[in-house]
PDB file of C-alpha atoms in Angstrom:
ATOM      1  CA  MET A 242     -39.589  12.428 236.753  1.00  0.00           C
ATOM      2  CA  GLN A 243     -39.544  16.336 236.901  1.00  0.00           C
ATOM      3  CA  PHE A 244     -42.394  18.155 235.537  1.00  0.00           C
ATOM      4  CA  PHE A 245     -43.391  21.917 235.169  1.00  0.00           C
ATOM      5  CA  ILE A 246     -46.180  24.009 235.114  1.00  0.00           C
ATOM      6  CA  ALA A 247     -46.839  27.548 236.218  1.00  0.00           C
ATOM      7  CA  ASP A 248     -50.666  29.854 236.023  1.00  0.00           C
ATOM      8  CA  THR A 249     -52.809  27.327 236.491  1.00  0.00           C
ATOM      9  CA  HIS A 250     -55.341  29.960 237.777  1.00  0.00           C
ATOM     10  CA  PHE A 251     -58.118  27.498 239.542  1.00  0.00           C
ATOM     11  CA  PHE A 252     -61.378  29.049 240.005  1.00  0.00           C
ATOM     12  CA  HIS A 253     -60.814  31.799 237.716  1.00  0.00           C
ATOM     13  CA  SER A 254     -64.025  32.456 236.057  1.00  0.00           C
ATOM     14  CA  ASP A 255     -62.674  35.980 234.491  1.00  0.00           C
ATOM     15  CA  LEU A 256     -60.563  33.726 231.834  1.00  0.00           C
ATOM     16  CA  LEU A 257     -63.394  32.065 230.828  1.00  0.00           C
ATOM     17  CA  GLY A 258     -64.474  32.392 227.321  1.00  0.00           C
ATOM     18  CA  TYR A 259     -62.591  34.561 224.527  1.00  0.00           C
ATOM     19  CA  ASN A 260     -60.354  37.463 226.108  1.00  0.00           C
ATOM     20  CA  ASP A 261     -57.195  38.851 224.873  1.00  0.00           C
ATOM     21  CA  PHE A 262     -55.319  37.764 227.920  1.00  0.00           C
ATOM     22  CA  ALA A 263     -55.302  34.037 228.469  1.00  0.00           C
ATOM     23  CA  PRO A 264     -58.613  32.323 226.940  1.00  0.00           C
ATOM     24  CA  ARG A 265     -59.985  29.443 228.429  1.00  0.00           C
ATOM     25  CA  LEU A 266     -62.951  27.801 226.169  1.00  0.00           C
ATOM     26  CA  PHE A 267     -64.559  26.288 229.178  1.00  0.00           C
ATOM     27  CA  SER A 268     -68.286  26.623 229.868  1.00  0.00           C
ATOM     28  CA  SER A 269     -67.197  27.311 233.763  1.00  0.00           C
ATOM     29  CA  THR A 270     -64.581  26.849 236.035  1.00  0.00           C
ATOM     30  CA  GLU A 271     -65.605  23.511 237.462  1.00  0.00           C
ATOM     31  CA  ALA A 272     -65.046  22.342 233.663  1.00  0.00           C
ATOM     32  CA  MET A 273     -61.760  23.911 233.516  1.00  0.00           C
ATOM     33  CA  ASP A 274     -60.145  22.830 236.882  1.00  0.00           C
ATOM     34  CA  GLN A 275     -61.227  19.227 235.689  1.00  0.00           C
ATOM     35  CA  ALA A 276     -59.485  19.505 232.403  1.00  0.00           C
ATOM     36  CA  LEU A 277     -56.595  20.731 234.325  1.00  0.00           C
ATOM     37  CA  ILE A 278     -56.531  18.184 236.704  1.00  0.00           C
ATOM     38  CA  GLY A 279     -57.271  15.366 234.140  1.00  0.00           C
ATOM     39  CA  ALA A 280     -54.270  16.746 231.895  1.00  0.00           C
ATOM     40  CA  TRP A 281     -52.115  16.879 234.537  1.00  0.00           C
ATOM     41  CA  ASN A 282     -52.964  13.378 236.166  1.00  0.00           C
ATOM     42  CA  ALA A 283     -52.213  11.860 233.066  1.00  0.00           C
ATOM     43  CA  ARG A 284     -48.655  12.408 232.636  1.00  0.00           C
ATOM     44  CA  VAL A 285     -47.620  12.661 236.407  1.00  0.00           C
ATOM     45  CA  ASP A 286     -47.886  10.033 238.937  1.00  0.00           C
ATOM     46  CA  ASP A 287     -47.027   9.900 242.530  1.00  0.00           C
ATOM     47  CA  ASN A 288     -43.363   9.216 242.119  1.00  0.00           C
ATOM     48  CA  ASP A 289     -43.006  12.050 240.038  1.00  0.00           C
ATOM     49  CA  VAL A 290     -41.778  15.820 241.188  1.00  0.00           C
ATOM     50  CA  VAL A 291     -43.854  18.795 239.349  1.00  0.00           C
ATOM     51  CA  TYR A 292     -42.816  22.147 240.039  1.00  0.00           C
ATOM     52  CA  HIS A 293     -45.327  24.492 240.200  1.00  0.00           C
ATOM     53  CA  LEU A 294     -44.400  28.070 239.122  1.00  0.00           C
ATOM     54  CA  GLY A 295     -46.856  30.216 240.586  1.00  0.00           C
ATOM     55  CA  ASP A 296     -50.290  31.344 240.481  1.00  0.00           C
ATOM     56  CA  ILE A 297     -52.313  28.458 241.934  1.00  0.00           C
ATOM     57  CA  ALA A 298     -55.659  29.661 242.262  1.00  0.00           C
ATOM     58  CA  MET A 299     -57.858  33.297 241.782  1.00  0.00           C
ATOM     59  CA  ASN A 300     -58.140  34.611 244.155  1.00  0.00           C
ATOM     60  CA  PRO A 301     -56.999  32.131 247.487  1.00  0.00           C
ATOM     61  CA  GLU A 302     -57.060  34.744 250.312  1.00  0.00           C
ATOM     62  CA  ASN A 303     -60.895  35.740 249.239  1.00  0.00           C
ATOM     63  CA  PHE A 304     -62.489  33.095 247.100  1.00  0.00           C
ATOM     64  CA  PRO A 305     -61.865  30.427 246.455  1.00  0.00           C
ATOM     65  CA  THR A 306     -60.790  29.334 250.869  1.00  0.00           C
ATOM     66  CA  ASN A 307     -57.893  27.696 251.027  1.00  0.00           C
ATOM     67  CA  GLU A 308     -59.767  24.615 251.826  1.00  0.00           C
ATOM     68  CA  ALA A 309     -61.099  24.489 248.611  1.00  0.00           C
ATOM     69  CA  VAL A 310     -57.587  25.035 246.980  1.00  0.00           C
ATOM     70  CA  LEU A 311     -56.543  22.146 249.045  1.00  0.00           C
ATOM     71  CA  GLN A 312     -59.270  20.193 247.942  1.00  0.00           C
ATOM     72  CA  ILE A 313     -57.965  20.601 244.154  1.00  0.00           C
ATOM     73  CA  ILE A 314     -54.418  20.354 245.507  1.00  0.00           C
ATOM     74  CA  LEU A 315     -54.985  16.915 246.683  1.00  0.00           C
ATOM     75  CA  GLN A 316     -56.439  15.422 243.445  1.00  0.00           C
ATOM     76  CA  LEU A 317     -53.083  16.350 241.880  1.00  0.00           C
ATOM     77  CA  HIS A 318     -50.430  13.103 241.348  1.00  0.00           C
ATOM     78  CA  GLY A 319     -47.022  13.690 242.796  1.00  0.00           C
ATOM     79  CA  ARG A 320     -45.171  15.763 245.021  1.00  0.00           C
ATOM     80  CA  ILE A 321     -45.643  19.423 244.241  1.00  0.00           C
ATOM     81  CA  VAL A 322     -43.262  22.377 244.658  1.00  0.00           C
ATOM     82  CA  PHE A 323     -44.773  25.506 244.388  1.00  0.00           C
ATOM     83  CA  ILE A 324     -42.811  28.534 244.030  1.00  0.00           C
ATOM     84  CA  LYS A 325     -44.994  31.734 244.678  1.00  0.00           C
ATOM     85  CA  GLY A 326     -46.644  33.761 242.025  1.00  0.00           C
ATOM     86  CA  ASN A 327     -48.047  37.256 242.406  1.00  0.00           C
ATOM     87  CA  HIS A 328     -51.599  35.594 243.316  1.00  0.00           C
ATOM     88  CA  ASP A 329     -50.376  33.226 245.510  1.00  0.00           C
ATOM     89  CA  TYR A 330     -50.092  33.909 249.775  1.00  0.00           C
ATOM     90  CA  ARG A 331     -48.066  32.888 252.169  1.00  0.00           C
ATOM     91  CA  ARG A 332     -51.595  32.172 254.100  1.00  0.00           C
ATOM     92  CA  LEU A 333     -51.955  29.435 251.328  1.00  0.00           C
ATOM     93  CA  PHE A 334     -48.535  28.059 251.185  1.00  0.00           C
ATOM     94  CA  LYS A 335     -48.986  27.914 255.867  1.00  0.00           C
ATOM     95  CA  TYR A 336     -52.462  25.798 255.302  1.00  0.00           C
ATOM     96  CA  LEU A 337     -51.275  23.451 252.708  1.00  0.00           C
ATOM     97  CA  GLN A 338     -48.471  23.185 254.786  1.00  0.00           C
ATOM     98  CA  ALA A 339     -50.540  22.522 257.685  1.00  0.00           C
ATOM     99  CA  ASN A 340     -52.429  19.878 255.748  1.00  0.00           C
ATOM    100  CA  ASP A 341     -50.026  18.313 253.657  1.00  0.00           C
ATOM    101  CA  PRO A 342     -51.325  14.623 253.573  1.00  0.00           C
ATOM    102  CA  MET A 343     -47.378  13.430 254.338  1.00  0.00           C
ATOM    103  CA  PRO A 344     -47.929  10.479 251.734  1.00  0.00           C
ATOM    104  CA  GLY A 345     -45.778   7.687 252.792  1.00  0.00           C
ATOM    105  CA  GLY A 346     -44.729   9.607 255.687  1.00  0.00           C
ATOM    106  CA  LYS A 347     -43.041  12.177 253.097  1.00  0.00           C
ATOM    107  CA  PRO A 348     -43.840  15.638 252.237  1.00  0.00           C
ATOM    108  CA  LYS A 349     -46.689  16.329 249.571  1.00  0.00           C
ATOM    109  CA  PHE A 350     -45.816  19.901 249.109  1.00  0.00           C
ATOM    110  CA  SER A 351     -42.420  22.486 249.515  1.00  0.00           C
ATOM    111  CA  PHE A 352     -42.772  25.814 249.419  1.00  0.00           C
ATOM    112  CA  HIS A 353     -40.657  29.021 248.093  1.00  0.00           C
ATOM    113  CA  ASP A 354     -41.326  32.364 248.284  1.00  0.00           C
ATOM    114  CA  VAL A 355     -38.792  33.618 245.053  1.00  0.00           C
ATOM    115  CA  GLY A 356     -37.466  30.610 242.916  1.00  0.00           C
ATOM    116  CA  ALA A 357     -35.569  27.752 243.251  1.00  0.00           C
ATOM    117  CA  ILE A 358     -32.326  26.664 241.203  1.00  0.00           C
ATOM    118  CA  ILE A 359     -31.723  22.970 240.101  1.00  0.00           C
ATOM    119  CA  LYS A 360     -29.856  21.222 237.815  1.00  0.00           C
ATOM    120  CA  ILE A 361     -31.001  18.319 235.444  1.00  0.00           C
ATOM    121  CA  ASP A 362     -28.736  16.782 233.173  1.00  0.00           C
ATOM    122  CA  HIS A 363     -25.658  19.429 233.044  1.00  0.00           C
ATOM    123  CA  GLN A 364     -28.695  22.077 232.471  1.00  0.00           C
ATOM    124  CA  GLN A 365     -29.518  24.626 235.362  1.00  0.00           C
ATOM    125  CA  LEU A 366     -32.688  26.116 235.841  1.00  0.00           C
ATOM    126  CA  PHE A 367     -33.976  29.209 237.527  1.00  0.00           C
ATOM    127  CA  LEU A 368     -37.047  27.999 238.386  1.00  0.00           C
ATOM    128  CA  THR A 369     -39.516  31.423 238.896  1.00  0.00           C
ATOM    129  CA  HIS A 370     -42.573  32.922 238.622  1.00  0.00           C
ATOM    130  CA  TYR A 371     -41.700  36.626 236.843  1.00  0.00           C
ATOM    131  CA  PRO A 372     -38.948  35.898 233.951  1.00  0.00           C
ATOM    132  CA  LEU A 373     -35.286  36.893 234.705  1.00  0.00           C
ATOM    133  CA  MET A 374     -32.860  38.283 232.264  1.00  0.00           C
ATOM    134  CA  LEU A 375     -30.002  36.081 232.495  1.00  0.00           C
ATOM    135  CA  GLY A 376     -27.595  37.864 229.926  1.00  0.00           C
ATOM    136  CA  ILE A 377     -25.404  35.620 227.999  1.00  0.00           C
ATOM    137  CA  VAL A 378     -25.377  32.078 229.377  1.00  0.00           C
ATOM    138  CA  THR A 379     -24.676  28.469 228.127  1.00  0.00           C
ATOM    139  CA  GLN A 380     -26.352  25.721 229.151  1.00  0.00           C
ATOM    140  CA  THR A 381     -28.580  27.624 231.660  1.00  0.00           C
ATOM    141  CA  LEU A 382     -32.847  28.342 231.662  1.00  0.00           C
ATOM    142  CA  ASN A 383     -34.889  30.676 233.176  1.00  0.00           C
ATOM    143  CA  LEU A 384     -38.397  28.670 233.243  1.00  0.00           C
ATOM    144  CA  HIS A 385     -40.953  30.827 234.428  1.00  0.00           C
ATOM    145  CA  GLY A 386     -44.854  31.715 234.133  1.00  0.00           C
ATOM    146  CA  HIS A 387     -47.087  35.070 234.587  1.00  0.00           C
ATOM    147  CA  ILE A 388     -46.642  36.237 231.115  1.00  0.00           C
ATOM    148  CA  HIS A 389     -50.095  34.416 229.579  1.00  0.00           C
ATOM    149  CA  ASN A 390     -50.035  35.460 226.310  1.00  0.00           C
ATOM    150  CA  SER A 391     -46.568  36.145 225.111  1.00  0.00           C
ATOM    151  CA  SER A 392     -43.313  35.092 225.208  1.00  0.00           C
ATOM    152  CA  VAL A 393     -39.756  36.902 226.364  1.00  0.00           C
ATOM    153  CA  ARG A 394     -37.754  37.540 223.495  1.00  0.00           C
ATOM    154  CA  THR A 395     -34.697  35.099 224.216  1.00  0.00           C
ATOM    155  CA  ALA A 396     -34.238  31.908 224.230  1.00  0.00           C
ATOM    156  CA  THR A 397     -33.127  31.236 227.833  1.00  0.00           C
ATOM    157  CA  ASN A 398     -36.699  31.894 229.113  1.00  0.00           C
ATOM    158  CA  ILE A 399     -39.310  29.471 228.860  1.00  0.00           C
ATOM    159  CA  ASN A 400     -42.481  30.229 229.846  1.00  0.00           C
ATOM    160  CA  VAL A 401     -44.146  26.788 231.475  1.00  0.00           C
ATOM    161  CA  GLY A 402     -47.219  28.295 231.759  1.00  0.00           C
ATOM    162  CA  VAL A 403     -50.708  26.953 231.120  1.00  0.00           C
ATOM    163  CA  ASP A 404     -51.289  29.059 228.575  1.00  0.00           C
ATOM    164  CA  SER A 405     -47.792  30.091 227.289  1.00  0.00           C
ATOM    165  CA  PRO A 406     -47.964  30.175 223.030  1.00  0.00           C
ATOM    166  CA  GLU A 407     -44.402  28.815 223.649  1.00  0.00           C
ATOM    167  CA  ARG A 408     -46.418  25.399 224.183  1.00  0.00           C
ATOM    168  CA  GLU A 409     -47.286  25.185 220.239  1.00  0.00           C
ATOM    169  CA  LEU A 410     -43.581  25.221 219.204  1.00  0.00           C
ATOM    170  CA  LEU A 411     -43.968  21.220 220.293  1.00  0.00           C
ATOM    171  CA  GLN A 412     -43.485  19.122 217.502  1.00  0.00           C
ATOM    172  CA  ASP A 413     -46.486  16.961 219.359  1.00  0.00           C
ATOM    173  CA  ARG A 414     -49.113  19.207 220.711  1.00  0.00           C
ATOM    174  CA  LEU A 415     -50.087  18.168 224.646  1.00  0.00           C
ATOM    175  CA  PRO A 416     -53.486  18.420 225.829  1.00  0.00           C
ATOM    176  CA  TRP A 417     -53.894  21.521 227.375  1.00  0.00           C
ATOM    177  CA  GLY A 418     -52.875  22.119 230.784  1.00  0.00           C
ATOM    178  CA  SER A 419     -50.252  18.999 230.836  1.00  0.00           C
ATOM    179  CA  PRO A 420     -47.014  19.844 232.963  1.00  0.00           C
ATOM    180  CA  LEU A 421     -44.086  19.994 230.511  1.00  0.00           C
ATOM    181  CA  LYS A 422     -41.159  17.052 230.832  1.00  0.00           C
ATOM    182  CA  MET A 423     -37.101  18.513 230.425  1.00  0.00           C
ATOM    183  CA  ASP A 424     -36.910  17.124 227.254  1.00  0.00           C
ATOM    184  CA  GLU A 425     -40.183  19.397 225.996  1.00  0.00           C
ATOM    185  CA  ILE A 426     -38.356  21.972 227.817  1.00  0.00           C
ATOM    186  CA  GLU A 427     -35.115  21.474 225.176  1.00  0.00           C
ATOM    187  CA  GLU A 428     -37.363  21.075 222.558  1.00  0.00           C
ATOM    188  CA  ILE A 429     -39.352  24.533 222.694  1.00  0.00           C
ATOM    189  CA  ALA A 430     -35.609  26.002 223.948  1.00  0.00           C
ATOM    190  CA  GLN A 431     -33.937  24.999 220.535  1.00  0.00           C
ATOM    191  CA  ARG A 432     -36.895  25.937 218.421  1.00  0.00           C
ATOM    192  CA  LYS A 433     -37.643  29.184 219.805  1.00  0.00           C
ATOM    193  CA  ALA A 434     -33.672  29.982 219.577  1.00  0.00           C
ATOM    194  CA  GLU A 435     -34.380  29.252 215.864  1.00  0.00           C
ATOM    195  CA  GLN A 436     -37.299  31.041 215.328  1.00  0.00           C
ATOM    196  CA  LEU A 437     -35.483  34.190 217.335  1.00  0.00           C
ATOM    197  CA  ALA A 438     -31.974  33.628 214.906  1.00  0.00           C
ATOM    198  CA  LYS A 439     -34.016  33.877 211.391  1.00  0.00           C
ATOM    199  CA  MET A 440     -35.735  37.233 212.878  1.00  0.00           C
ATOM    200  CA  ARG A 441     -32.118  38.867 213.443  1.00  0.00           C
TER     201      ARG A 441
END
């Protein structure tokens, strides 16, 4: 199975508590990080692929160290495809690649600097960190992160970030930090389209 998530921001202490950007109501980064790991591993097993659409940790170039980020990432189930976010660094990607545990002889990690395009059930997905403006398209969605507290006002842009308000469109609420499945992405897209149509 394939899952999608963005903006985990492991170790990011500035997000703790009430704020206008991405309030994370935890007493410590350790508690926040464990909540993210728990929500991820409750859904994902080692046969699954998770597309992480950027901003793994804050700030992996300085603190925490690349080793600290690796130790978090190694706790996450599944194979992970990383799309580079504005807080990710080539140095971190190279470190993760050099220290890939290679479960079953296959890479656990793969990397894209700009984005990736995949197809699931006749639906084309542009996977990026920053939202794209696609114009008029059919059976095409842009899954992205970067915007923590608001939504792009087009139905083809789906924010899969941990803090995305679009997650509230799901009929069945997920634990905070859960990666999204494709049927949940489609549900969000449909409900978002319905909401935007009412606003016209």
